[in-house]
PDB file of C-alpha atoms and ligand atoms in Angstrom:
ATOM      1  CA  UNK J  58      82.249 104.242 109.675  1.00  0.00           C
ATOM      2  CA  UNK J  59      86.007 104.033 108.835  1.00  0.00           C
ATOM      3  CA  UNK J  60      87.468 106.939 107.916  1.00  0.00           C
ATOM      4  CA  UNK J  61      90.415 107.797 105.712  1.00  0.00           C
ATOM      5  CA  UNK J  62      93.428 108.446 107.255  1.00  0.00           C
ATOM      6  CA  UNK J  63      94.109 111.738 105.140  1.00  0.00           C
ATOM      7  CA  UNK J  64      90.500 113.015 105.959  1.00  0.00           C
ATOM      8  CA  UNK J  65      91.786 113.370 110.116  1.00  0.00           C
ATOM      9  CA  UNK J  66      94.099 116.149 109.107  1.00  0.00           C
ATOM     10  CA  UNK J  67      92.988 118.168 106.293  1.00  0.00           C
ATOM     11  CA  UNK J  68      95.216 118.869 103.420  1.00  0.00           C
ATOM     12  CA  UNK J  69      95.126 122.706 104.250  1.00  0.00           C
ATOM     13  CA  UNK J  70      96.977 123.971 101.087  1.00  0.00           C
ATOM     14  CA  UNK J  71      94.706 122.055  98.841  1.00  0.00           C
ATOM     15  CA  UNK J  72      91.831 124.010 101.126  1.00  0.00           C
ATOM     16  CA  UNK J  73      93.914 127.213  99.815  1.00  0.00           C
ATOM     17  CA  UNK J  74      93.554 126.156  95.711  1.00  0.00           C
ATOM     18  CA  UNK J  75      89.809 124.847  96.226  1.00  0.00           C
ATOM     19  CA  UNK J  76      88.752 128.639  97.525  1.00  0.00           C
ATOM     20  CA  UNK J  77      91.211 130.248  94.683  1.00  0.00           C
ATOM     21  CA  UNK J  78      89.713 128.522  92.227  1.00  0.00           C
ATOM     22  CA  UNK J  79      85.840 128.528  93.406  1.00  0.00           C
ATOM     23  CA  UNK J  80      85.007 131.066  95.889  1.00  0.00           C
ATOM     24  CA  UNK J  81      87.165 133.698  95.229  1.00  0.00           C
ATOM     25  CA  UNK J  82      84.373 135.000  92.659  1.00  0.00           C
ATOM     26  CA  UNK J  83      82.621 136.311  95.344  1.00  0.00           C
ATOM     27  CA  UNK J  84      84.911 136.130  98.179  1.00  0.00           C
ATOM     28  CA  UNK J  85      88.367 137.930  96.448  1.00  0.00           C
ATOM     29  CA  UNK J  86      86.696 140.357  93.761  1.00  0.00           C
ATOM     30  CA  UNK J  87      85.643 142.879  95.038  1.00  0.00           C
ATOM     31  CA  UNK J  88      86.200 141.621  98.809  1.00  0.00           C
ATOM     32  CA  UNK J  89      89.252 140.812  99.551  1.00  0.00           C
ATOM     33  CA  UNK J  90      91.691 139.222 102.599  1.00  0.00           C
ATOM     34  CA  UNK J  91      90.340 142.542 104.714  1.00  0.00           C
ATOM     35  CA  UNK J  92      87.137 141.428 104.302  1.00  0.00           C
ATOM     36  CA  UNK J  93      87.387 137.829 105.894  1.00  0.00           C
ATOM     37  CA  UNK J  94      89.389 139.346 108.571  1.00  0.00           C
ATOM     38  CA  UNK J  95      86.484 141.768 109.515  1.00  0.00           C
ATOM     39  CA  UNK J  96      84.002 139.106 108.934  1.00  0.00           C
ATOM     40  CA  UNK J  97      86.429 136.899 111.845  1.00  0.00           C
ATOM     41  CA  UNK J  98      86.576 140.084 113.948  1.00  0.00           C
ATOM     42  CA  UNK J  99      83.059 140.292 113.931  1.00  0.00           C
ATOM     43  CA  UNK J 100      82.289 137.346 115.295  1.00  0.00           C
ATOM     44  CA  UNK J 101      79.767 135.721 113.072  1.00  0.00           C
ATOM     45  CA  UNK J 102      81.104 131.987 113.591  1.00  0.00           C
ATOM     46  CA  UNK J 103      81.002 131.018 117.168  1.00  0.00           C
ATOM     47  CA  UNK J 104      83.468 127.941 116.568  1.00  0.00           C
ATOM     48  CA  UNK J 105      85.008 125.631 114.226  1.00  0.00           C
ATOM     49  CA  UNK J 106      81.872 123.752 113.228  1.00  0.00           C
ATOM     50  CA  UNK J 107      79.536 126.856 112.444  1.00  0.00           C
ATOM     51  CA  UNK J 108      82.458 127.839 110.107  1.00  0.00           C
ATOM     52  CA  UNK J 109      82.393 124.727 108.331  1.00  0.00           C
ATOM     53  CA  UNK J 110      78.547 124.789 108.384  1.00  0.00           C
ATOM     54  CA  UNK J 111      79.084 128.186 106.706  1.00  0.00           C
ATOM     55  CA  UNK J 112      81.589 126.893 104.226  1.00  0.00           C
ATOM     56  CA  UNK J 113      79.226 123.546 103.887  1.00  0.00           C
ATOM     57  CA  UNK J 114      76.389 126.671 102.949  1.00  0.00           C
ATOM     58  CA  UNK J 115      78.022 128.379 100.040  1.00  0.00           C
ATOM     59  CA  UNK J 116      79.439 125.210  99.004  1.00  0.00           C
ATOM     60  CA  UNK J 117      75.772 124.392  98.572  1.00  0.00           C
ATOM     61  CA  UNK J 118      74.709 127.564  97.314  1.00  0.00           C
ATOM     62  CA  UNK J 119      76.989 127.615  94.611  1.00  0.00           C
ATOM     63  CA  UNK J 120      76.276 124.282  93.356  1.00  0.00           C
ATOM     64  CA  UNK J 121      79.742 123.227  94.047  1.00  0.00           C
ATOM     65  CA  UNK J 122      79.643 118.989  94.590  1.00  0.00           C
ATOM     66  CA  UNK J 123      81.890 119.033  97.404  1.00  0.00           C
ATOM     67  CA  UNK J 124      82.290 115.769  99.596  1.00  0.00           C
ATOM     68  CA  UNK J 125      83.804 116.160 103.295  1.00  0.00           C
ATOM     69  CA  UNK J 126      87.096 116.206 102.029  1.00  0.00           C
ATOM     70  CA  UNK J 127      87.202 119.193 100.399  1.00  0.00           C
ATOM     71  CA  UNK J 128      84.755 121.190 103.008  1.00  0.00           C
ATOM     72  CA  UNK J 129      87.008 120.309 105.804  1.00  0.00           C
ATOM     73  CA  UNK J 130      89.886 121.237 103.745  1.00  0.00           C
ATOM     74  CA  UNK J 131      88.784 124.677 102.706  1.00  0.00           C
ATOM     75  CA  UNK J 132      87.477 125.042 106.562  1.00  0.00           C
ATOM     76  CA  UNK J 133      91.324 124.627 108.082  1.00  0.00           C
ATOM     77  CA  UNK J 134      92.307 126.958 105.503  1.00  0.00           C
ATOM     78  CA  UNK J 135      89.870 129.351 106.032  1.00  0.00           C
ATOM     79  CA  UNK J 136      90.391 128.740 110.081  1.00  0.00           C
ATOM     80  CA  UNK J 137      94.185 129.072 109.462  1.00  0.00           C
ATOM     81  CA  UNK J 138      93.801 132.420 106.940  1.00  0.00           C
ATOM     82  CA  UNK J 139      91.298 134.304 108.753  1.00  0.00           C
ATOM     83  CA  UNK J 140      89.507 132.565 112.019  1.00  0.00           C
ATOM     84  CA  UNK J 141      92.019 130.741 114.418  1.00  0.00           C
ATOM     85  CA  UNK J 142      89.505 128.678 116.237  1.00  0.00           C
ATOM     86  CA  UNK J 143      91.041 126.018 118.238  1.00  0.00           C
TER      87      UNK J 143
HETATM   88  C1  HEC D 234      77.842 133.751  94.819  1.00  0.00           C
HETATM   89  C2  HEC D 234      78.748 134.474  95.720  1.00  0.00           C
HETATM   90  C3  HEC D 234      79.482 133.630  96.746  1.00  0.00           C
HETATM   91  C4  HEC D 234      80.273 132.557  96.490  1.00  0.00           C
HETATM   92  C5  HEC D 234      80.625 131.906  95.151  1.00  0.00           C
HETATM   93  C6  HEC D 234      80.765 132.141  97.777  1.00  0.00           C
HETATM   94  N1  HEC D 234      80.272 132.940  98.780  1.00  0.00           N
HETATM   95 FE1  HEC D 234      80.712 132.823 100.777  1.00  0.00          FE
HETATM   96  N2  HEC D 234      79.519 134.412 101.149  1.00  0.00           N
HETATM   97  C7  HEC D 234      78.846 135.153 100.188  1.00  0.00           C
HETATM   98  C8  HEC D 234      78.167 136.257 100.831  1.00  0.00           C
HETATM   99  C9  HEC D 234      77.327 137.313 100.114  1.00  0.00           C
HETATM  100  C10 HEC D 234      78.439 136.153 102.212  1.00  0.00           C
HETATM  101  C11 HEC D 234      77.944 137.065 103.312  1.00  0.00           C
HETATM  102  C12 HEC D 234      76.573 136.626 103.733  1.00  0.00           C
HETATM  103  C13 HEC D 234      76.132 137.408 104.929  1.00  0.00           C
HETATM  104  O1  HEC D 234      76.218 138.640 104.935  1.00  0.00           O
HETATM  105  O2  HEC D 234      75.754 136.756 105.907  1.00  0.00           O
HETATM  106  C14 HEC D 234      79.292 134.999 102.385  1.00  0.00           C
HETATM  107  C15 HEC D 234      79.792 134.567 103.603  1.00  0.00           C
HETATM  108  C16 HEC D 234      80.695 133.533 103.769  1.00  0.00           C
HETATM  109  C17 HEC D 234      81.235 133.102 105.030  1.00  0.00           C
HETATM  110  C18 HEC D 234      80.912 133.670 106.406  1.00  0.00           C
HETATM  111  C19 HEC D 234      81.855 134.785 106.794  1.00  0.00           C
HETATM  112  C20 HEC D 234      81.593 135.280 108.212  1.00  0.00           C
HETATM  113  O3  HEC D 234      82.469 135.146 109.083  1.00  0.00           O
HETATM  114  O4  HEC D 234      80.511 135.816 108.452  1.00  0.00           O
HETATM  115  C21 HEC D 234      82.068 132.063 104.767  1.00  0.00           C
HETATM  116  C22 HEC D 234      82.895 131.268 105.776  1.00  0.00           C
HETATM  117  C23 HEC D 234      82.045 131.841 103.345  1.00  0.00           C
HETATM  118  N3  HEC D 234      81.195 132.748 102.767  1.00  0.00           N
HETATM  119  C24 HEC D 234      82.756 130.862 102.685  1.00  0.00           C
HETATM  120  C25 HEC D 234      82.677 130.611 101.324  1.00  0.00           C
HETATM  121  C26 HEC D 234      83.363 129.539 100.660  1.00  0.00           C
HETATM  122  C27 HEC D 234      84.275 128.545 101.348  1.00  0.00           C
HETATM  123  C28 HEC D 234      83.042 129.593  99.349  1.00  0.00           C
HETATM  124  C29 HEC D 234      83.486 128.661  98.232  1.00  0.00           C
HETATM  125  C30 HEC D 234      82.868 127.344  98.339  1.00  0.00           C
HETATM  126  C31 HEC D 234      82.143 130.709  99.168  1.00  0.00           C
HETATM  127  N4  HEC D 234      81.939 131.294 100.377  1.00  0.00           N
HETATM  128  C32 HEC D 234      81.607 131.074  97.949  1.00  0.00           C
HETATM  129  C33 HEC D 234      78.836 134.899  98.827  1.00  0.00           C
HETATM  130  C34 HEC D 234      79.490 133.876  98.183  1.00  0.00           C
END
């Protein structure tokens, strides 16, 4: 399957605006950055890909219709904010 060339490196400040404007509901008010960063310190997500299944999850869970693009993007955000996986 061919994939699009801007899909390889995720637009990461786009990944920044998608969670502003649809996960910060939960995620900002009344958690906010602290929160993530305990939830990283904790440990929860063992790597890259069981963050992005996580992101994937309350993607889904929210009803959001999300393709690949704009999980991976919110992942390397997320990963880049909070995570640091490799
Ligand atoms: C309806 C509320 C709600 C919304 C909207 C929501 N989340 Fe969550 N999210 C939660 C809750 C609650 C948890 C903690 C679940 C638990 O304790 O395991 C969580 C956990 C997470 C975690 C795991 C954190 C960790 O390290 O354990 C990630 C990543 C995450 N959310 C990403 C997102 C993203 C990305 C979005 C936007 C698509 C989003 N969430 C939208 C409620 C929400």
């Amino acid at each position: 399957m061919a994939i699009p060339a801007q899909a390889e490196k995720p637009d990461i400040s786009w990944g920044g605006e998608l969670f502003a404007e649809n996960c910060s509901e939960c995620h900002m008010v009344p958690h906010d950055d602290e929160w993530f960063k305990a939830r990283a310190d904790a440990g929860n997500m063992a790597d890259l890909d069981s963050l992005r299944t996580r992101v994937q999850g309350c993607a889904n869970n929210f009803n959001l219709p999300w393709f690949d693009e704009e999980v991976d993007a919110v992942t390397a955000w997320m990963n880049q904010e909070y995570y640091g996986f490799d």
